XYZ file of C-alpha atoms in Angstrom:
258
model
C -16.644 74.533 14.219
C -12.861 74.900 14.274
C -12.718 73.607 17.863
C -14.775 70.551 16.940
C -12.424 69.671 14.052
C -9.361 69.931 16.347
C -10.978 67.627 18.890
C -11.739 65.150 16.093
C -8.083 65.125 15.024
C -6.872 64.556 18.580
C -9.168 61.559 19.113
C -8.246 59.611 15.954
C -7.355 55.902 16.516
C -3.672 54.991 16.622
C -2.493 53.179 13.490
C 0.732 51.446 12.511
C 0.936 52.992 9.061
C 1.713 56.564 8.166
C -1.301 58.443 6.930
C -0.326 60.738 4.070
C -2.627 62.694 1.782
C -5.683 61.035 3.276
C -8.916 62.925 3.647
C -9.828 63.315 7.269
C -12.857 64.866 8.819
C -10.569 67.584 10.205
C -9.045 70.465 8.287
C -6.940 69.722 5.178
C -3.841 71.465 6.536
C -3.374 69.063 9.482
C -1.775 65.731 8.423
C -0.308 63.098 10.737
C 3.332 62.545 9.719
C 4.676 60.398 12.583
C 3.921 56.617 12.799
C 1.681 55.374 15.570
C 1.646 51.782 16.811
C -1.547 50.009 17.716
C -1.031 47.814 20.736
C -2.984 44.553 21.097
C -2.984 42.065 23.951
C -1.052 39.471 21.918
C 1.664 41.915 20.858
C 3.414 41.978 24.188
C 7.140 42.336 24.303
C 7.693 39.965 27.212
C 9.353 36.574 26.760
C 6.420 34.782 28.383
C 3.889 36.023 25.821
C 6.226 35.213 22.913
C 6.960 31.709 24.235
C 3.258 30.927 24.654
C 2.716 31.211 20.888
C 5.468 28.712 20.034
C 4.753 25.072 19.283
C 5.715 22.916 22.224
C 7.803 19.743 21.973
C 4.827 17.627 23.016
C 2.695 19.071 20.235
C 5.460 18.400 17.738
C 5.897 14.770 18.840
C 2.181 14.016 19.122
C 1.356 15.571 15.752
C 0.048 13.153 13.080
C 2.719 11.670 10.859
C 2.899 13.091 7.370
C 3.684 11.501 4.031
C 7.406 11.860 4.620
C 7.373 9.529 7.621
C 5.394 6.866 5.751
C 7.683 7.109 2.726
C 10.757 6.709 4.928
C 9.202 3.653 6.590
C 8.321 2.076 3.255
C 11.814 2.720 1.965
C 13.385 1.171 5.063
C 11.237 -1.966 4.816
C 11.880 -2.338 1.093
C 15.603 -1.785 1.578
C 15.766 -4.387 4.345
C 13.900 -6.933 2.216
C 16.160 -6.356 -0.778
C 19.245 -6.594 1.432
C 18.066 -9.877 2.975
C 17.229 -11.508 -0.347
C 20.459 -10.195 -1.822
C 22.462 -11.710 1.036
C 20.820 -15.116 0.526
C 21.432 -14.941 -3.203
C 25.045 -13.938 -2.554
C 25.705 -17.154 -0.660
C 23.505 -19.274 -2.927
C 25.079 -18.169 -6.180
C 28.435 -19.478 -5.079
C 30.009 -16.093 -4.445
C 30.984 -17.252 -0.962
C 33.379 -20.040 -0.066
C 30.647 -22.721 -0.221
C 29.065 -24.168 -3.341
C 25.737 -22.622 -4.200
C 22.532 -24.047 -5.582
C 23.450 -22.901 -9.082
C 26.596 -25.001 -8.923
C 24.662 -28.014 -7.687
C 21.958 -27.632 -10.354
C 24.278 -29.222 -12.883
C 23.969 -32.495 -10.980
C 20.164 -32.438 -10.893
C 18.409 -35.296 -12.701
C 16.414 -34.476 -15.793
C 13.063 -35.235 -14.144
C 13.784 -32.637 -11.428
C 14.340 -29.930 -14.018
C 11.171 -31.001 -15.832
C 9.135 -30.798 -12.628
C 10.422 -27.307 -11.907
C 9.437 -26.135 -15.383
C 5.997 -27.729 -15.063
C 5.452 -26.143 -11.654
C 6.119 -22.618 -12.893
C 4.123 -23.265 -16.056
C 1.035 -24.295 -14.110
C 1.499 -21.446 -11.657
C 1.687 -18.807 -14.374
C -1.205 -20.358 -16.271
C -3.336 -20.413 -13.111
C -2.799 -16.678 -12.638
C -3.680 -15.989 -16.284
C -6.864 -18.112 -16.170
C -7.934 -16.573 -12.857
C -7.418 -13.039 -14.183
C -9.307 -13.772 -17.410
C -12.211 -15.312 -15.487
C -12.351 -12.359 -13.077
C -12.471 -9.835 -15.934
C -15.177 -11.813 -17.752
C -17.382 -12.104 -14.670
C -16.825 -8.447 -13.763
C -18.155 -7.367 -17.164
C -21.273 -9.513 -16.799
C -24.004 -7.772 -14.737
C -25.881 -11.039 -14.196
C -22.868 -12.863 -12.756
C -21.853 -9.876 -10.636
C -25.352 -9.632 -9.207
C -25.282 -13.332 -8.385
C -21.839 -13.281 -6.752
C -22.351 -10.005 -4.887
C -25.347 -11.208 -2.906
C -24.857 -11.448 0.839
C -27.321 -14.291 1.276
C -26.326 -17.477 3.043
C -27.021 -19.591 -0.037
C -24.717 -17.498 -2.221
C -21.869 -17.634 0.299
C -22.324 -21.362 0.931
C -22.490 -22.091 -2.783
C -19.314 -20.111 -3.418
C -17.337 -21.959 -0.753
C -18.733 -25.307 -1.882
C -17.704 -24.618 -5.491
C -14.166 -23.587 -4.507
C -13.544 -26.474 -2.115
C -15.249 -29.056 -4.316
C -13.402 -28.115 -7.496
C -10.099 -28.085 -5.633
C -10.702 -31.547 -4.176
C -11.633 -32.919 -7.590
C -8.523 -31.404 -9.203
C -6.258 -32.871 -6.526
C -7.974 -36.251 -6.530
C -7.448 -37.005 -10.213
C -4.207 -38.758 -11.063
C -1.710 -36.688 -13.015
C -0.779 -37.801 -16.496
C 1.379 -35.982 -19.039
C -0.514 -34.044 -21.656
C -4.008 -32.578 -21.548
C -6.499 -34.747 -19.703
C -9.105 -34.812 -16.952
C -6.771 -33.364 -14.315
C -5.871 -30.406 -16.493
C -9.557 -29.776 -17.217
C -10.401 -29.854 -13.504
C -7.506 -27.474 -12.857
C -8.838 -25.003 -15.437
C -12.337 -25.172 -13.932
C -10.961 -24.571 -10.433
C -8.915 -21.567 -11.604
C -11.967 -20.129 -13.382
C -14.064 -20.501 -10.219
C -11.383 -18.723 -8.205
C -11.427 -15.858 -10.699
C -15.216 -15.610 -10.477
C -15.046 -15.470 -6.686
C -12.402 -12.733 -6.796
C -14.308 -10.634 -9.362
C -16.381 -8.668 -6.773
C -13.121 -7.394 -5.284
C -12.745 -5.202 -8.371
C -15.608 -3.077 -7.054
C -13.329 -1.898 -4.248
C -11.151 -0.180 -6.824
C -8.090 -0.654 -8.954
C -5.484 0.241 -6.288
C -6.486 -2.777 -4.178
C -6.125 -5.191 -7.085
C -2.817 -3.670 -8.173
C -1.432 -3.761 -4.648
C -2.459 -7.396 -4.235
C -0.833 -8.227 -7.582
C 2.422 -6.512 -6.605
C 2.425 -8.256 -3.219
C 1.899 -11.613 -4.913
C 4.663 -10.930 -7.409
C 7.023 -9.832 -4.633
C 6.311 -12.854 -2.443
C 6.592 -15.362 -5.292
C 9.679 -13.661 -6.686
C 11.382 -13.591 -3.297
C 10.581 -17.226 -2.568
C 11.749 -18.242 -6.029
C 15.029 -16.376 -5.596
C 15.592 -18.002 -2.205
C 14.674 -21.455 -3.535
C 17.029 -21.153 -6.487
C 19.941 -19.643 -4.570
C 19.582 -21.409 -1.205
C 22.699 -23.450 -0.426
C 20.636 -26.094 1.427
C 17.057 -27.196 2.048
C 16.761 -25.493 5.444
C 14.231 -23.021 4.074
C 11.739 -25.905 3.688
C 11.286 -25.906 7.476
C 9.862 -22.363 7.306
C 6.494 -23.394 5.836
C 4.533 -22.183 8.877
C 6.133 -18.733 9.170
C 5.891 -18.222 5.425
C 2.181 -19.054 5.479
C 1.703 -16.573 8.333
C 3.599 -13.947 6.356
C 1.381 -14.476 3.323
C -1.698 -14.068 5.507
C -0.344 -10.841 6.973
C 0.384 -9.456 3.506
C -3.136 -10.298 2.322
C -4.786 -8.827 5.428
C -2.710 -5.655 5.240
C -3.604 -5.146 1.575
C -7.306 -5.367 2.455
C -7.183 -3.316 5.655
C -5.159 -0.466 4.219
C -7.554 0.122 1.336
C -10.718 -0.250 3.392
C -9.543 2.591 5.632
C -9.604 5.083 2.715
C-alpha cells in the first residue's frame, strides 16, 4: 500500500502553481513545494513561435475600418466645406481688396430686394406645408395604405399628380397677394408632402439626415449667393444639380444598408 502511494505521487501531472495543503491521494506528509511548469506546444521559447502569434501588417491594413476612421473622414469633409464657404464669404463680405456683394447690395433696386424676400418666403412656406402634409398623411392609415401600394396605377397616379400640379402652378400668371397661383402652389406642396410620407416608415434617422442635408445645401448656396463678388456662380447650375443628386442618393443608400 505504501509503495502504491509513492508511485501515485511520482506520476502526478506537472502544474504551474505551487500545491500547498492540498489533499492528495498519497500520504499527508508528502507535499510538493517546488513549482512545476506545464509545457504546451504554443508556449515555445523560440522567436519563430512568438512571431507567428503576432498580427501581421497585412492583417492590420486589411482590417475593417472602425468608427474612428469614419469620424475622422466626416470631420475632414465638414472642415473642408466650412473652410471653402468661409473663404468665399471672406472675399464676398468685402474683407479683401475688392468690393463684396454686401457693399453692392446698397445699390440694388427696391424690386430686387422684394423678389429676394418673396423667394425665401415661398421657399420656407413650401417646406412647412410639405412637412405638415407628410405628417397628416402618415397619421392616416387609409392614405398610407393607398400611397404605399406598389401597383402600377398607384405609382402612375402619384407621378401624374406631382407633374400635373407643378405644371398648373407654373402656368398660372403671378399676381401679388393670394390668388389662383398661390392656391396651386399650396396644392402642389401638399401633394409633395403626401408622396414623401411613406419615407417616414424607413425611420427617423433618414428623415433627419435628409433635413440636415437640405439645410446645409440651402444654407451654403445662400451664403455663396449673398457673399459672391460676381455672378460667376450662376454658371455652376449643372454641377450643383449633380451635387444635390449625390447628396440625396447618399442619404438613401446609407440608411438602406443598416
